[in-house]
PDB file of C-alpha atoms and ligand atoms in Angstrom:
ATOM      1  CA  UNK A  14      25.314  10.307   5.189  1.00  0.00           C
ATOM      2  CA  UNK A  15      22.466  10.414   2.711  1.00  0.00           C
ATOM      3  CA  UNK A  16      19.219  11.938   4.025  1.00  0.00           C
ATOM      4  CA  UNK A  17      16.686   9.349   4.536  1.00  0.00           C
ATOM      5  CA  UNK A  18      13.613   9.568   2.182  1.00  0.00           C
ATOM      6  CA  UNK A  19      10.168  10.447   3.562  1.00  0.00           C
ATOM      7  CA  UNK A  20       7.201   8.337   3.120  1.00  0.00           C
ATOM      8  CA  UNK A  21       3.472   8.373   3.616  1.00  0.00           C
ATOM      9  CA  UNK A  22       1.249   5.483   4.512  1.00  0.00           C
ATOM     10  CA  UNK A  23      -2.371   5.515   3.162  1.00  0.00           C
ATOM     11  CA  UNK A  24      -5.069   3.486   5.222  1.00  0.00           C
ATOM     12  CA  UNK A  25      -8.857   3.041   5.255  1.00  0.00           C
ATOM     13  CA  UNK A  26      -9.056   0.089   7.724  1.00  0.00           C
ATOM     14  CA  UNK A  27      -7.908  -1.748  10.469  1.00  0.00           C
ATOM     15  CA  UNK A  28      -4.098  -1.043  10.010  1.00  0.00           C
ATOM     16  CA  UNK A  29      -2.477  -4.363  10.561  1.00  0.00           C
ATOM     17  CA  UNK A  30      -0.032  -3.622   7.698  1.00  0.00           C
ATOM     18  CA  UNK A  31       0.540  -0.055   9.116  1.00  0.00           C
ATOM     19  CA  UNK A  32       1.556  -1.867  12.475  1.00  0.00           C
ATOM     20  CA  UNK A  33       4.141  -4.179  10.472  1.00  0.00           C
ATOM     21  CA  UNK A  34       5.456  -1.127   8.986  1.00  0.00           C
ATOM     22  CA  UNK A  35       5.900   0.828  12.130  1.00  0.00           C
ATOM     23  CA  UNK A  36       7.684  -2.214  13.604  1.00  0.00           C
ATOM     24  CA  UNK A  37       9.999  -2.382  10.463  1.00  0.00           C
ATOM     25  CA  UNK A  38      10.912   1.370  10.932  1.00  0.00           C
ATOM     26  CA  UNK A  39      11.654   0.863  14.427  1.00  0.00           C
ATOM     27  CA  UNK A  40      13.710  -2.120  13.921  1.00  0.00           C
ATOM     28  CA  UNK A  41      15.804  -0.341  11.018  1.00  0.00           C
ATOM     29  CA  UNK A  42      14.397  -2.689   8.393  1.00  0.00           C
ATOM     30  CA  UNK A  43      12.845   0.119   6.602  1.00  0.00           C
ATOM     31  CA  UNK A  44      15.256   3.238   6.785  1.00  0.00           C
ATOM     32  CA  UNK A  45      12.877   6.181   5.373  1.00  0.00           C
ATOM     33  CA  UNK A  46      11.071   8.299   7.771  1.00  0.00           C
ATOM     34  CA  UNK A  47       7.328   7.461   8.092  1.00  0.00           C
ATOM     35  CA  UNK A  48       6.445  11.203   7.863  1.00  0.00           C
ATOM     36  CA  UNK A  49       2.670  11.000   7.427  1.00  0.00           C
ATOM     37  CA  UNK A  50      -0.275   8.663   7.840  1.00  0.00           C
ATOM     38  CA  UNK A  51      -3.214   9.716   5.494  1.00  0.00           C
ATOM     39  CA  UNK A  52      -6.831   8.256   5.612  1.00  0.00           C
ATOM     40  CA  UNK A  53     -10.205   8.899   3.793  1.00  0.00           C
ATOM     41  CA  UNK A  54     -11.959   7.320   6.716  1.00  0.00           C
ATOM     42  CA  UNK A  55     -11.699   9.505   9.940  1.00  0.00           C
ATOM     43  CA  UNK A  56     -12.829   6.414  12.202  1.00  0.00           C
ATOM     44  CA  UNK A  57     -10.450   3.764  10.675  1.00  0.00           C
ATOM     45  CA  UNK A  58      -8.574   1.962  13.471  1.00  0.00           C
ATOM     46  CA  UNK A  59      -5.211   2.544  11.464  1.00  0.00           C
ATOM     47  CA  UNK A  60      -5.567   6.378  11.522  1.00  0.00           C
ATOM     48  CA  UNK A  61      -6.413   6.326  15.286  1.00  0.00           C
ATOM     49  CA  UNK A  62      -3.466   3.897  16.082  1.00  0.00           C
ATOM     50  CA  UNK A  63      -1.096   6.424  14.166  1.00  0.00           C
ATOM     51  CA  UNK A  64      -2.343   9.338  16.200  1.00  0.00           C
ATOM     52  CA  UNK A  65      -1.961   7.300  19.346  1.00  0.00           C
ATOM     53  CA  UNK A  66       1.712   6.495  18.951  1.00  0.00           C
ATOM     54  CA  UNK A  67       2.337  10.273  17.855  1.00  0.00           C
ATOM     55  CA  UNK A  68       2.694   9.916  14.108  1.00  0.00           C
ATOM     56  CA  UNK A  69       1.808  12.860  11.882  1.00  0.00           C
ATOM     57  CA  UNK A  70      -1.916  12.062  10.643  1.00  0.00           C
ATOM     58  CA  UNK A  71      -4.103  13.604   8.113  1.00  0.00           C
ATOM     59  CA  UNK A  72      -7.686  12.942   7.318  1.00  0.00           C
ATOM     60  CA  UNK A  73      -9.599  14.442   4.333  1.00  0.00           C
ATOM     61  CA  UNK A  74     -13.198  13.608   3.754  1.00  0.00           C
ATOM     62  CA  UNK A  75     -14.136  12.914   0.059  1.00  0.00           C
ATOM     63  CA  UNK A  76     -17.745  14.499   0.747  1.00  0.00           C
ATOM     64  CA  UNK A  77     -16.087  17.726   1.105  1.00  0.00           C
ATOM     65  CA  UNK A  78     -14.782  17.869  -2.450  1.00  0.00           C
ATOM     66  CA  UNK A  79     -16.767  18.151  -5.643  1.00  0.00           C
ATOM     67  CA  UNK A  80     -15.121  15.302  -7.548  1.00  0.00           C
ATOM     68  CA  UNK A  81     -12.229  12.788  -6.961  1.00  0.00           C
ATOM     69  CA  UNK A  82      -9.642  14.837  -8.764  1.00  0.00           C
ATOM     70  CA  UNK A  83     -10.271  18.096  -6.617  1.00  0.00           C
ATOM     71  CA  UNK A  84      -9.902  15.440  -3.514  1.00  0.00           C
ATOM     72  CA  UNK A  85      -6.735  14.115  -4.936  1.00  0.00           C
ATOM     73  CA  UNK A  86      -5.230  17.540  -5.728  1.00  0.00           C
ATOM     74  CA  UNK A  87      -5.653  18.634  -1.918  1.00  0.00           C
ATOM     75  CA  UNK A  88      -3.901  15.361  -0.827  1.00  0.00           C
ATOM     76  CA  UNK A  89      -1.012  16.168  -3.227  1.00  0.00           C
ATOM     77  CA  UNK A  90      -0.615  19.610  -1.930  1.00  0.00           C
ATOM     78  CA  UNK A  91      -0.368  18.250   1.638  1.00  0.00           C
ATOM     79  CA  UNK A  92       2.178  15.483   0.490  1.00  0.00           C
ATOM     80  CA  UNK A  93       4.304  18.190  -1.262  1.00  0.00           C
ATOM     81  CA  UNK A  94       4.102  20.326   1.783  1.00  0.00           C
ATOM     82  CA  UNK A  95       5.335  17.555   4.060  1.00  0.00           C
ATOM     83  CA  UNK A  96       8.073  16.781   1.416  1.00  0.00           C
ATOM     84  CA  UNK A  97       6.833  13.214   0.819  1.00  0.00           C
ATOM     85  CA  UNK A  98       9.214  11.172  -1.513  1.00  0.00           C
ATOM     86  CA  UNK A  99       7.082   8.144  -1.904  1.00  0.00           C
ATOM     87  CA  UNK A 100       3.722   6.645  -1.066  1.00  0.00           C
ATOM     88  CA  UNK A 101       2.750   3.174   0.417  1.00  0.00           C
ATOM     89  CA  UNK A 102      -0.983   2.210   0.357  1.00  0.00           C
ATOM     90  CA  UNK A 103      -1.614  -0.192   3.219  1.00  0.00           C
ATOM     91  CA  UNK A 104      -5.416  -1.001   2.661  1.00  0.00           C
ATOM     92  CA  UNK A 105      -6.272   2.300   1.166  1.00  0.00           C
ATOM     93  CA  UNK A 106      -9.759   1.572  -0.576  1.00  0.00           C
ATOM     94  CA  UNK A 107     -10.124   4.386  -2.587  1.00  0.00           C
ATOM     95  CA  UNK A 108      -9.003   4.472  -6.262  1.00  0.00           C
ATOM     96  CA  UNK A 109      -6.349   7.131  -6.839  1.00  0.00           C
ATOM     97  CA  UNK A 110      -7.037   9.425  -9.816  1.00  0.00           C
ATOM     98  CA  UNK A 111      -4.757   9.579 -12.888  1.00  0.00           C
ATOM     99  CA  UNK A 112      -3.747  13.173 -11.779  1.00  0.00           C
ATOM    100  CA  UNK A 113      -2.409  11.670  -8.458  1.00  0.00           C
ATOM    101  CA  UNK A 114      -0.626   8.868 -10.164  1.00  0.00           C
ATOM    102  CA  UNK A 115       1.171  11.298 -12.652  1.00  0.00           C
ATOM    103  CA  UNK A 116       2.603  13.352  -9.674  1.00  0.00           C
ATOM    104  CA  UNK A 117       4.254  10.205  -8.171  1.00  0.00           C
ATOM    105  CA  UNK A 118       5.319   8.078 -11.094  1.00  0.00           C
ATOM    106  CA  UNK A 119       6.423   4.655  -9.973  1.00  0.00           C
ATOM    107  CA  UNK A 120       6.579   6.075  -6.385  1.00  0.00           C
ATOM    108  CA  UNK A 121       3.434   4.501  -5.045  1.00  0.00           C
ATOM    109  CA  UNK A 122       3.507   0.984  -3.697  1.00  0.00           C
ATOM    110  CA  UNK A 123       0.348  -1.063  -2.952  1.00  0.00           C
ATOM    111  CA  UNK A 124      -0.264  -4.445  -1.179  1.00  0.00           C
ATOM    112  CA  UNK A 125      -3.086  -6.628  -2.401  1.00  0.00           C
ATOM    113  CA  UNK A 126      -4.088  -9.871  -0.830  1.00  0.00           C
ATOM    114  CA  UNK A 127      -4.277 -12.077  -3.783  1.00  0.00           C
ATOM    115  CA  UNK A 128      -2.181 -13.226  -6.815  1.00  0.00           C
ATOM    116  CA  UNK A 129      -2.775 -10.398  -9.264  1.00  0.00           C
ATOM    117  CA  UNK A 130      -4.344 -10.227 -11.946  1.00  0.00           C
ATOM    118  CA  UNK A 131      -6.730 -12.632 -10.083  1.00  0.00           C
ATOM    119  CA  UNK A 132      -9.269 -11.351  -7.522  1.00  0.00           C
ATOM    120  CA  UNK A 133      -8.772  -7.547  -7.806  1.00  0.00           C
ATOM    121  CA  UNK A 134     -10.964  -5.354  -5.892  1.00  0.00           C
ATOM    122  CA  UNK A 135     -11.709  -4.795  -2.245  1.00  0.00           C
ATOM    123  CA  UNK A 136     -12.091  -8.429  -0.992  1.00  0.00           C
ATOM    124  CA  UNK A 137      -9.297 -10.571  -2.673  1.00  0.00           C
ATOM    125  CA  UNK A 138      -9.031 -13.086   0.170  1.00  0.00           C
ATOM    126  CA  UNK A 139     -12.866 -13.912   0.574  1.00  0.00           C
ATOM    127  CA  UNK A 140     -13.188 -13.778  -3.604  1.00  0.00           C
ATOM    128  CA  UNK A 141     -10.438 -16.298  -3.830  1.00  0.00           C
ATOM    129  CA  UNK A 142     -11.723 -18.310  -1.224  1.00  0.00           C
ATOM    130  CA  UNK A 143     -15.350 -18.498  -2.346  1.00  0.00           C
ATOM    131  CA  UNK A 144     -14.063 -19.142  -6.029  1.00  0.00           C
ATOM    132  CA  UNK A 145     -12.238 -22.220  -4.589  1.00  0.00           C
ATOM    133  CA  UNK A 146      -8.859 -21.202  -5.576  1.00  0.00           C
ATOM    134  CA  UNK A 147      -6.242 -23.830  -4.521  1.00  0.00           C
ATOM    135  CA  UNK A 148      -3.475 -21.377  -4.600  1.00  0.00           C
ATOM    136  CA  UNK A 149      -3.786 -17.743  -3.726  1.00  0.00           C
ATOM    137  CA  UNK A 150      -1.304 -15.189  -2.305  1.00  0.00           C
ATOM    138  CA  UNK A 151      -0.136 -11.594  -1.878  1.00  0.00           C
ATOM    139  CA  UNK A 152       1.053  -9.143  -4.458  1.00  0.00           C
ATOM    140  CA  UNK A 153       3.213  -6.021  -4.004  1.00  0.00           C
ATOM    141  CA  UNK A 154       3.042  -3.669  -7.034  1.00  0.00           C
ATOM    142  CA  UNK A 155       3.494  -0.263  -8.120  1.00  0.00           C
ATOM    143  CA  UNK A 156       0.394   1.859  -8.659  1.00  0.00           C
ATOM    144  CA  UNK A 157      -0.827   3.056 -11.976  1.00  0.00           C
ATOM    145  CA  UNK A 158      -4.054   4.648 -12.839  1.00  0.00           C
ATOM    146  CA  UNK A 159      -6.235   1.395 -13.097  1.00  0.00           C
ATOM    147  CA  UNK A 160      -7.269  -0.617 -10.005  1.00  0.00           C
ATOM    148  CA  UNK A 161      -4.927  -3.231  -8.785  1.00  0.00           C
ATOM    149  CA  UNK A 162      -2.990  -3.214 -11.976  1.00  0.00           C
ATOM    150  CA  UNK A 163       0.568  -1.559 -11.900  1.00  0.00           C
ATOM    151  CA  UNK A 164       3.845  -3.395 -12.400  1.00  0.00           C
ATOM    152  CA  UNK A 165       4.429  -6.172 -10.113  1.00  0.00           C
ATOM    153  CA  UNK A 166       7.463  -5.971  -7.522  1.00  0.00           C
ATOM    154  CA  UNK A 167       6.930  -9.178  -5.605  1.00  0.00           C
ATOM    155  CA  UNK A 168       4.507 -11.881  -5.230  1.00  0.00           C
ATOM    156  CA  UNK A 169       4.270 -14.847  -2.841  1.00  0.00           C
ATOM    157  CA  UNK A 170       1.980 -17.789  -3.160  1.00  0.00           C
ATOM    158  CA  UNK A 171       0.135 -20.118  -0.663  1.00  0.00           C
ATOM    159  CA  UNK A 172      -1.667 -23.308  -0.920  1.00  0.00           C
ATOM    160  CA  UNK A 173      -5.236 -23.304   0.176  1.00  0.00           C
ATOM    161  CA  UNK A 174      -5.566 -26.673   1.803  1.00  0.00           C
ATOM    162  CA  UNK A 175      -8.785 -28.760   1.905  1.00  0.00           C
ATOM    163  CA  UNK A 176     -10.986 -27.693   4.812  1.00  0.00           C
ATOM    164  CA  UNK A 177      -9.347 -24.398   5.113  1.00  0.00           C
ATOM    165  CA  UNK A 178     -11.493 -21.674   6.704  1.00  0.00           C
ATOM    166  CA  UNK A 179     -11.843 -18.073   5.449  1.00  0.00           C
ATOM    167  CA  UNK A 180     -10.616 -16.762   9.061  1.00  0.00           C
ATOM    168  CA  UNK A 181      -7.433 -18.900   8.887  1.00  0.00           C
ATOM    169  CA  UNK A 182      -6.766 -18.252   5.362  1.00  0.00           C
ATOM    170  CA  UNK A 183      -7.054 -14.462   6.049  1.00  0.00           C
ATOM    171  CA  UNK A 184      -4.561 -14.582   8.813  1.00  0.00           C
ATOM    172  CA  UNK A 185      -2.047 -16.406   6.748  1.00  0.00           C
ATOM    173  CA  UNK A 186      -2.390 -13.919   4.010  1.00  0.00           C
ATOM    174  CA  UNK A 187      -1.971 -10.914   6.350  1.00  0.00           C
ATOM    175  CA  UNK A 188       1.058 -12.661   7.828  1.00  0.00           C
ATOM    176  CA  UNK A 189       2.474 -13.002   4.347  1.00  0.00           C
ATOM    177  CA  UNK A 190       1.762  -9.290   3.619  1.00  0.00           C
ATOM    178  CA  UNK A 191       3.515  -7.993   7.000  1.00  0.00           C
ATOM    179  CA  UNK A 192       6.689  -9.838   5.798  1.00  0.00           C
ATOM    180  CA  UNK A 193       6.759  -9.137   2.138  1.00  0.00           C
ATOM    181  CA  UNK A 194       5.544  -5.556   2.028  1.00  0.00           C
ATOM    182  CA  UNK A 195       8.506  -4.175   4.313  1.00  0.00           C
ATOM    183  CA  UNK A 196      10.829  -6.126   2.147  1.00  0.00           C
ATOM    184  CA  UNK A 197       9.401  -4.321  -0.934  1.00  0.00           C
ATOM    185  CA  UNK A 198       9.658  -1.049   0.598  1.00  0.00           C
ATOM    186  CA  UNK A 199      13.264  -1.508   1.737  1.00  0.00           C
ATOM    187  CA  UNK A 200      14.036  -2.493  -1.997  1.00  0.00           C
ATOM    188  CA  UNK A 201      12.520   0.632  -3.020  1.00  0.00           C
ATOM    189  CA  UNK A 202      14.147   3.025  -0.838  1.00  0.00           C
ATOM    190  CA  UNK A 203      17.463   1.447  -1.728  1.00  0.00           C
ATOM    191  CA  UNK A 204      16.917   2.077  -5.328  1.00  0.00           C
ATOM    192  CA  UNK A 205      16.674  -1.586  -6.172  1.00  0.00           C
ATOM    193  CA  UNK A 206      13.529  -1.517  -8.020  1.00  0.00           C
ATOM    194  CA  UNK A 207      13.920  -0.575 -11.822  1.00  0.00           C
ATOM    195  CA  UNK A 208      10.674  -0.247 -13.715  1.00  0.00           C
ATOM    196  CA  UNK A 209      11.436  -1.349 -17.229  1.00  0.00           C
ATOM    197  CA  UNK A 210       9.548  -1.552 -20.417  1.00  0.00           C
ATOM    198  CA  UNK A 211       6.572  -3.818 -20.739  1.00  0.00           C
ATOM    199  CA  UNK A 212       5.707  -3.647 -16.931  1.00  0.00           C
ATOM    200  CA  UNK A 213       8.729  -5.472 -16.011  1.00  0.00           C
ATOM    201  CA  UNK A 214      10.150  -4.535 -12.479  1.00  0.00           C
ATOM    202  CA  UNK A 215      13.828  -5.361 -12.398  1.00  0.00           C
ATOM    203  CA  UNK A 216      15.252  -6.118  -8.822  1.00  0.00           C
ATOM    204  CA  UNK A 217      18.916  -5.139  -8.727  1.00  0.00           C
ATOM    205  CA  UNK A 218      21.186  -6.582  -6.178  1.00  0.00           C
ATOM    206  CA  UNK A 219      21.945  -4.568  -2.875  1.00  0.00           C
ATOM    207  CA  UNK A 220      25.144  -2.487  -3.021  1.00  0.00           C
TER     208      UNK A 220
HETATM  209  C1  GAR B 305      -4.938  -5.764   3.378  1.00  0.00           C
HETATM  210  O1  GAR B 305      -5.193  -7.175   3.285  1.00  0.00           O
HETATM  211  C2  GAR B 305      -4.692  -5.195   1.946  1.00  0.00           C
HETATM  212  O2  GAR B 305      -3.945  -6.145   1.137  1.00  0.00           O
HETATM  213  C3  GAR B 305      -6.014  -4.785   1.496  1.00  0.00           C
HETATM  214  O3  GAR B 305      -6.729  -4.498   2.540  1.00  0.00           O
HETATM  215  C4  GAR B 305      -6.044  -5.020   3.616  1.00  0.00           C
HETATM  216  C5  GAR B 305      -5.912  -3.994   4.802  1.00  0.00           C
HETATM  217  O4  GAR B 305      -5.662  -4.604   5.997  1.00  0.00           O
HETATM  218  N1  GAR B 305      -5.912  -4.132   0.444  1.00  0.00           N
HETATM  219  C6  GAR B 305      -6.650  -4.288  -0.820  1.00  0.00           C
HETATM  220  O5  GAR B 305      -7.406  -5.094  -0.823  1.00  0.00           O
HETATM  221  C7  GAR B 305      -6.295  -3.221  -1.881  1.00  0.00           C
HETATM  222  N2  GAR B 305      -7.033  -3.712  -3.044  1.00  0.00           N
HETATM  223  P1  GAR B 305      -4.854  -3.549   7.269  1.00  0.00           P
HETATM  224  O6  GAR B 305      -5.831  -2.305   7.412  1.00  0.00           O
HETATM  225  O7  GAR B 305      -5.207  -4.633   8.460  1.00  0.00           O
HETATM  226  O8  GAR B 305      -3.568  -3.452   6.874  1.00  0.00           O
END
């Protein structure tokens, strides 16, 4: 039998997506091994949860480094040491440097809570809501060296009904994320995502 891939999840916040990923690993919906949870924020609920359930965790503080590249270089050293094959950004709110991205080309997957390229940044749900968008959604994409910009793997839309509240919309978006993210991770590990020219990600059928 083929050895499972090893992956790291990067977090900065609450960790609801990490919870969903851990559940999916437990249920066998994701076959890869969750080998490391990394955070730039020591107090993030997500990293506390990871430690509590016995996952390998790592925290490095950006302020201990002279610049973003030296920070990322240290992360990469740790990832290589842990034999990480691919990386999942689950609410990681720090931009990866071009150096980092080059080390893991088309091996970093991000979840973003809007239909990219609309409402990039740190508060996609709130920005879409405040803008009055009537349709918003979730994007899963490969990471390149620009923020929320890499080739799109999956998107799912949702209508914003009249009278919707931000809280309710946030809950709905998270529920979509938790369902769609694990699907994309499973496609990735099965070798079903082919990044082609002109940003196209072709999804090939499961064998
Ligand atoms: C998620 O909604 C994710 O899409 C978003 O951060 C949230 C993390 O929630 N990421 C971005 O906005 C990236 N640009 P979580 O910590 O509960 O998983």
